[in-house]
Amino acid sequence: MECLNIGYFDGPMNCCRMQTDFHFIMEPLSREEADYPLAFIITIHKELEMFVRLLRAIYAPQNIYCIHVDVKAPENYKTSVRRLAGCFPNVFLASVSERVTYAGFSRLKADMNCMEDLLKSAVKWKKVINLCGQDFPIKSNLELIRYMQGAEWRDINMTPGVKQPEYMQHRTQMQHMEVIGDYVASKGQGHRKDPPPHNLQIYFGTAYYSLTRAFVEYVFKSSVAKDLLEWSKDTYSPDEHYWVTLNHVKGRYVRDICIYGTEDIPWIIEKNSMFANKFESTVAPEALDCLEQWHRHKVLQQAMVPIQSTWQLAMEVNISSAITVG
């Protein structure tokens, strides 16, 4: 069994060799893709191997990638991610990192930190997609842009959600307190919140999205967006209402995010989803191996440029032994 050099992340990187050995595709596979750059936000805190496999699956040189590494992550993990990002001109770490709390405002802020950085980038990306480190793509980059440029979704955000169900209303009607990096708790019945600003109807949905560049610019310029953000600071899981609520001020929402079991790989492939959540390299790794091989095969089949041998995933490569933090 061929093993990758475990020294990649221990010191200065040989970037050209890493890109080759890790099978990154280093040129646009079509003019259509080159003309429609995407932005990605990836929030991570663990499983370096899973992150590398996700990044190489979605990587294209015309796109841009903001990586938010949780402040709580081990220092050697942060160093490894920073060294990896340093090998690509279009991959960078967020300029401001948050100590992320599950269901806390800090989770929403992590995405917004990356969005602010992405707007400053020289890359004129068209839409931004957010992911976590345990996601994996179902569609190729070409399929993503064709899907998002289709008549149904052109210039439209994908922010799935519904009017906030009654059983969820406590999340935004009661004040909550975030114990940074630990948990979020209600302050109790005596701490009800004021109504949402601007008489907004609160919607509830997933924290995942695909947003237009114009919408992201609106988020940072609009007084409505700023006021809703301030109001959301002491709510529970604000990332599950902020994007979808704002989208109803400007547009409409669609789609649910695919959550799968490892035994459902054939079903996942048949679905018309963009990404699947979630994978862990230590749990049913063969499922991820299978999906990764299937995805890369599809990507290369769709390519409109000559295929380089290094772009093909080597079945015998033991990625786990190569991506060791420390």
Coordinates of C-alpha atoms in Angstrom, one line a residue:
M1 CA 0.0 0.0 0.0
E2 CA 1.4 3.4 -1.0
C3 CA 1.6 5.9 1.8
L4 CA 1.8 9.7 1.5
N5 CA 4.6 11.5 3.2
I6 CA 3.5 12.3 6.8
G7 CA 6.0 15.2 6.8
Y8 CA 3.8 17.4 4.8
F9 CA 2.3 19.1 7.8
D10 CA 5.3 19.0 10.1
G11 CA 7.2 21.8 8.6
P12 CA 7.6 24.0 5.5
M13 CA 5.4 22.6 2.7
N14 CA 6.6 21.3 -0.7
C15 CA 3.4 22.6 -2.2
C16 CA 3.8 21.4 -5.8
R17 CA 4.5 17.9 -4.5
M18 CA 1.6 18.0 -2.1
Q19 CA -0.8 19.2 -4.8
T20 CA 0.3 16.3 -7.0
D21 CA 0.3 13.6 -4.3
F22 CA -3.0 14.7 -2.9
H23 CA -4.6 14.8 -6.4
F24 CA -5.7 18.4 -6.4
I25 CA -7.1 19.6 -9.8
M26 CA -5.1 22.7 -10.5
E27 CA -6.7 24.1 -13.6
P28 CA -10.3 25.0 -14.6
L29 CA -12.0 22.0 -16.2
S30 CA -14.1 24.1 -18.6
R31 CA -14.6 27.7 -19.8
E32 CA -18.1 27.6 -18.3
E33 CA -16.6 27.0 -14.8
A34 CA -13.8 29.6 -15.2
D35 CA -16.4 32.2 -16.0
Y36 CA -18.5 31.5 -12.9
P37 CA -16.3 31.5 -9.8
L38 CA -17.9 30.3 -6.6
A39 CA -17.0 31.2 -3.0
F40 CA -17.0 28.7 -0.2
I41 CA -17.0 29.1 3.6
I42 CA -15.8 26.0 5.5
T43 CA -16.1 26.0 9.3
I44 CA -13.9 23.3 10.9
H45 CA -12.5 22.3 14.3
K46 CA -11.5 18.7 14.0
E47 CA -10.7 15.8 11.6
L48 CA -8.0 17.2 9.4
E49 CA -8.3 14.3 7.0
M50 CA -11.9 14.9 6.4
F51 CA -11.3 18.6 5.7
V52 CA -8.5 17.8 3.2
R53 CA -10.8 15.3 1.4
L54 CA -13.6 17.9 1.2
L55 CA -11.3 20.6 0.0
R56 CA -9.8 18.6 -2.8
A57 CA -13.3 17.5 -3.9
I58 CA -14.6 21.0 -4.3
Y59 CA -11.3 22.8 -5.2
A60 CA -11.0 24.7 -8.4
P61 CA -8.4 27.4 -9.1
Q62 CA -11.0 29.9 -10.2
N63 CA -13.0 29.7 -6.9
I64 CA -12.1 31.1 -3.6
Y65 CA -12.2 29.4 -0.1
C66 CA -12.4 31.0 3.3
I67 CA -11.6 28.5 6.1
H68 CA -12.8 29.3 9.6
V69 CA -10.9 27.3 12.2
D70 CA -12.5 27.3 15.7
V71 CA -10.4 29.1 18.3
K72 CA -10.9 26.0 20.5
A73 CA -9.1 23.7 17.9
P74 CA -5.7 22.4 19.0
E75 CA -2.8 24.6 17.9
N76 CA -1.1 21.9 15.8
Y77 CA -4.4 21.5 14.0
K78 CA -4.6 25.2 13.2
T79 CA -0.9 25.1 12.1
S80 CA -1.6 22.2 9.7
V81 CA -4.6 24.0 8.2
R82 CA -2.6 27.2 7.8
R83 CA 0.2 25.4 6.1
L84 CA -2.2 23.6 3.7
A85 CA -4.0 26.9 2.9
G86 CA -0.6 28.5 2.2
C87 CA -0.2 26.2 -0.8
F88 CA -3.1 27.8 -2.7
P89 CA -3.5 31.4 -3.6
N90 CA -7.3 31.1 -3.4
V91 CA -7.5 29.4 0.0
F92 CA -7.2 31.5 3.2
L93 CA -8.1 31.4 6.9
A94 CA -10.7 33.9 8.2
S95 CA -9.0 37.1 9.4
V96 CA -11.1 36.8 12.6
S97 CA -11.8 33.5 14.3
E98 CA -14.5 32.8 16.8
R99 CA -14.7 30.4 19.7
V100 CA -17.7 28.7 18.3
T101 CA -20.6 27.5 20.5
Y102 CA -23.1 25.0 19.2
A103 CA -26.4 27.0 18.6
G104 CA -24.7 30.2 19.7
F105 CA -24.3 33.6 18.0
S106 CA -20.6 32.8 17.5
R107 CA -21.6 30.2 14.9
L108 CA -23.4 32.8 12.8
K109 CA -20.5 35.3 13.4
A110 CA -18.0 32.8 12.0
D111 CA -19.8 32.7 8.7
M112 CA -20.1 36.5 8.6
N113 CA -16.4 36.9 9.3
C114 CA -15.6 34.9 6.2
M115 CA -18.2 36.7 4.2
E116 CA -16.6 40.0 5.0
D117 CA -13.2 38.7 4.0
L118 CA -14.7 37.3 0.7
L119 CA -16.2 40.6 -0.2
K120 CA -12.7 42.1 0.0
S121 CA -11.2 39.5 -2.3
A122 CA -10.1 40.3 -5.8
V123 CA -12.0 37.2 -7.0
K124 CA -15.4 38.3 -8.4
W125 CA -17.3 35.3 -7.1
K126 CA -21.0 34.9 -8.1
K127 CA -22.4 32.9 -5.2
V128 CA -21.2 31.7 -1.8
I129 CA -21.9 28.3 -0.3
N130 CA -21.2 27.4 3.4
L131 CA -20.1 24.0 4.5
C132 CA -18.8 22.3 7.6
G133 CA -15.9 19.9 7.8
Q134 CA -18.1 16.8 7.7
D135 CA -19.9 17.7 4.5
F136 CA -19.1 16.2 1.1
P137 CA -20.3 17.2 -2.4
I138 CA -22.7 15.2 -4.5
K139 CA -22.6 17.6 -7.5
S140 CA -19.5 18.4 -9.4
N141 CA -18.4 22.1 -9.7
L142 CA -19.8 22.2 -13.2
E143 CA -23.1 20.8 -12.0
L144 CA -23.2 23.2 -9.1
I145 CA -22.9 26.3 -11.4
R146 CA -25.4 24.9 -13.9
Y147 CA -27.9 24.2 -11.2
M148 CA -27.5 27.7 -9.6
Q149 CA -27.6 29.4 -13.0
G150 CA -30.7 27.5 -14.1
A151 CA -34.0 29.3 -14.8
E152 CA -35.3 28.4 -11.3
W153 CA -32.4 29.6 -9.3
R154 CA -30.6 32.3 -11.3
D155 CA -30.0 35.3 -9.1
I156 CA -31.9 33.6 -6.3
N157 CA -30.8 32.5 -2.8
M158 CA -31.1 29.0 -1.5
T159 CA -32.0 29.4 2.1
P160 CA -34.4 26.6 3.1
G161 CA -37.0 27.3 5.8
V162 CA -40.6 27.8 6.8
K163 CA -42.5 30.2 9.0
Q164 CA -41.2 29.6 12.5
P165 CA -43.2 26.7 14.0
E166 CA -44.9 27.4 17.3
Y167 CA -42.8 24.8 19.1
M168 CA -39.6 26.7 17.9
Q169 CA -40.7 30.2 18.9
H170 CA -39.1 30.0 22.3
R171 CA -35.7 30.2 20.5
T172 CA -36.4 33.8 19.5
Q173 CA -39.0 34.9 22.1
M174 CA -36.8 34.3 25.1
Q175 CA -33.4 35.7 25.8
H176 CA -30.6 33.2 25.8
M177 CA -27.1 33.4 27.1
E178 CA -24.1 31.9 25.3
V179 CA -21.4 30.3 27.5
I180 CA -18.7 30.8 25.0
G181 CA -17.3 27.6 23.6
D182 CA -19.6 25.5 25.8
Y183 CA -23.4 25.8 25.5
V184 CA -26.4 28.2 25.1
A185 CA -29.1 28.4 27.8
S186 CA -32.4 30.3 28.2
K187 CA -32.4 33.0 30.8
G188 CA -35.9 31.9 31.9
Q189 CA -39.5 33.1 31.7
G190 CA -38.7 36.6 33.1
H191 CA -36.5 37.4 30.1
R192 CA -38.7 37.7 27.1
K193 CA -37.3 39.5 24.0
D194 CA -38.8 42.5 22.3
P195 CA -40.5 41.7 18.9
P196 CA -38.2 41.5 15.9
P197 CA -37.1 44.8 14.4
H198 CA -39.0 46.3 11.4
N199 CA -42.0 44.0 12.1
L200 CA -40.1 41.1 10.5
Q201 CA -41.8 37.7 10.3
I202 CA -39.3 35.2 11.6
Y203 CA -38.7 32.1 9.5
F204 CA -36.9 29.0 10.6
G205 CA -34.7 26.7 8.6
T206 CA -31.3 25.2 8.1
A207 CA -28.0 27.1 8.6
Y208 CA -26.9 26.0 5.2
Y209 CA -27.3 28.2 2.2
S210 CA -26.2 29.4 -1.3
L211 CA -26.3 33.2 -1.4
T212 CA -25.8 35.7 -4.2
R213 CA -23.0 38.2 -4.0
A214 CA -25.7 41.0 -4.1
F215 CA -27.4 39.5 -1.0
V216 CA -24.1 39.2 0.9
E217 CA -23.5 42.9 0.2
Y218 CA -27.0 43.7 1.4
V219 CA -26.3 41.9 4.7
F220 CA -23.5 44.3 5.5
K221 CA -25.1 47.5 4.2
S222 CA -28.8 47.2 5.1
S223 CA -30.1 48.7 8.3
V224 CA -32.7 45.9 8.4
A225 CA -30.0 43.2 8.2
K226 CA -27.9 45.0 10.8
D227 CA -30.8 45.4 13.2
L228 CA -31.9 41.8 12.8
L229 CA -28.3 40.7 13.5
E230 CA -28.2 42.8 16.7
W231 CA -31.6 41.5 17.8
S232 CA -30.4 37.9 17.1
K233 CA -27.4 38.0 19.5
D234 CA -29.3 36.5 22.4
T235 CA -31.5 34.0 20.5
Y236 CA -31.0 30.3 20.3
S237 CA -29.2 29.1 17.1
P238 CA -29.6 32.4 15.2
D239 CA -28.0 30.9 12.1
E240 CA -31.2 28.9 11.6
H241 CA -33.4 32.0 11.3
Y242 CA -31.1 34.9 10.2
W243 CA -30.5 34.0 6.6
V244 CA -33.9 32.6 5.8
T245 CA -35.7 35.6 7.5
L246 CA -33.6 38.1 5.5
N247 CA -34.2 36.2 2.3
H248 CA -37.9 36.7 2.7
V249 CA -37.3 40.4 2.7
K250 CA -35.5 40.1 -0.7
G251 CA -36.5 36.8 -2.3
R252 CA -37.6 33.3 -1.7
Y253 CA -36.2 30.0 -0.3
V254 CA -35.9 26.4 -1.3
R255 CA -34.7 23.0 -0.6
D256 CA -33.8 21.0 2.3
I257 CA -30.3 19.8 3.2
C258 CA -29.6 16.1 2.8
I259 CA -28.8 14.3 6.0
Y260 CA -27.9 10.7 5.4
G261 CA -27.0 7.4 6.9
T262 CA -23.8 5.7 5.8
E263 CA -25.9 2.8 4.4
D264 CA -27.7 5.2 2.1
I265 CA -24.9 6.0 -0.4
P266 CA -26.9 4.7 -3.5
W267 CA -29.9 6.9 -2.4
I268 CA -27.7 9.9 -1.9
I269 CA -26.2 9.6 -5.4
E270 CA -29.7 9.4 -6.9
K271 CA -30.9 12.5 -5.1
N272 CA -30.7 16.0 -6.7
S273 CA -28.8 17.5 -3.7
M274 CA -25.7 19.6 -3.9
F275 CA -24.0 18.3 -0.7
A276 CA -24.5 15.6 1.9
N277 CA -24.1 16.0 5.6
K278 CA -22.5 14.5 7.5
F279 CA -19.4 12.3 7.2
E280 CA -16.7 11.3 9.6
S281 CA -13.6 9.6 8.5
T282 CA -13.6 7.4 11.6
V283 CA -17.2 6.2 11.2
A284 CA -17.9 4.0 8.2
P285 CA -14.9 5.3 6.3
E286 CA -15.7 2.9 3.4
A287 CA -18.8 5.0 2.7
L288 CA -16.7 8.2 2.3
D289 CA -14.2 6.3 0.2
C290 CA -16.9 5.1 -2.2
L291 CA -18.5 8.5 -2.5
E292 CA -15.2 10.3 -3.0
Q293 CA -14.2 7.9 -5.9
W294 CA -17.6 8.2 -7.5
H295 CA -17.5 12.0 -7.3
R296 CA -14.0 12.4 -8.7
H297 CA -14.8 9.9 -11.6
K298 CA -17.8 12.1 -12.5
V299 CA -15.8 15.3 -12.3
L300 CA -13.1 14.0 -14.7
Q301 CA -15.7 12.6 -17.1
Q302 CA -17.2 16.1 -17.4
A303 CA -13.9 17.8 -17.9
M304 CA -13.3 19.7 -21.2
V305 CA -9.5 19.8 -20.9
P306 CA -7.0 17.0 -21.1
I307 CA -7.0 14.9 -17.9
Q308 CA -3.7 14.7 -16.0
S309 CA -3.0 11.4 -14.3
T310 CA -2.4 13.0 -10.9
W311 CA -6.1 14.1 -10.9
Q312 CA -7.2 10.6 -10.5
L313 CA -7.6 9.3 -7.0
A314 CA -5.3 6.4 -6.3
M315 CA -7.3 3.6 -4.5
E316 CA -4.2 2.4 -2.8
V317 CA -3.2 5.7 -1.2
N318 CA -3.7 5.6 2.5
I319 CA -4.7 9.2 3.2
S320 CA -5.2 8.6 6.9
S321 CA -1.5 7.9 7.4
A322 CA -0.5 10.9 5.5
I323 CA -2.6 13.5 7.3
T324 CA -1.4 13.2 10.8
V325 CA -1.5 16.3 13.0
G326 CA 1.4 16.8 15.1

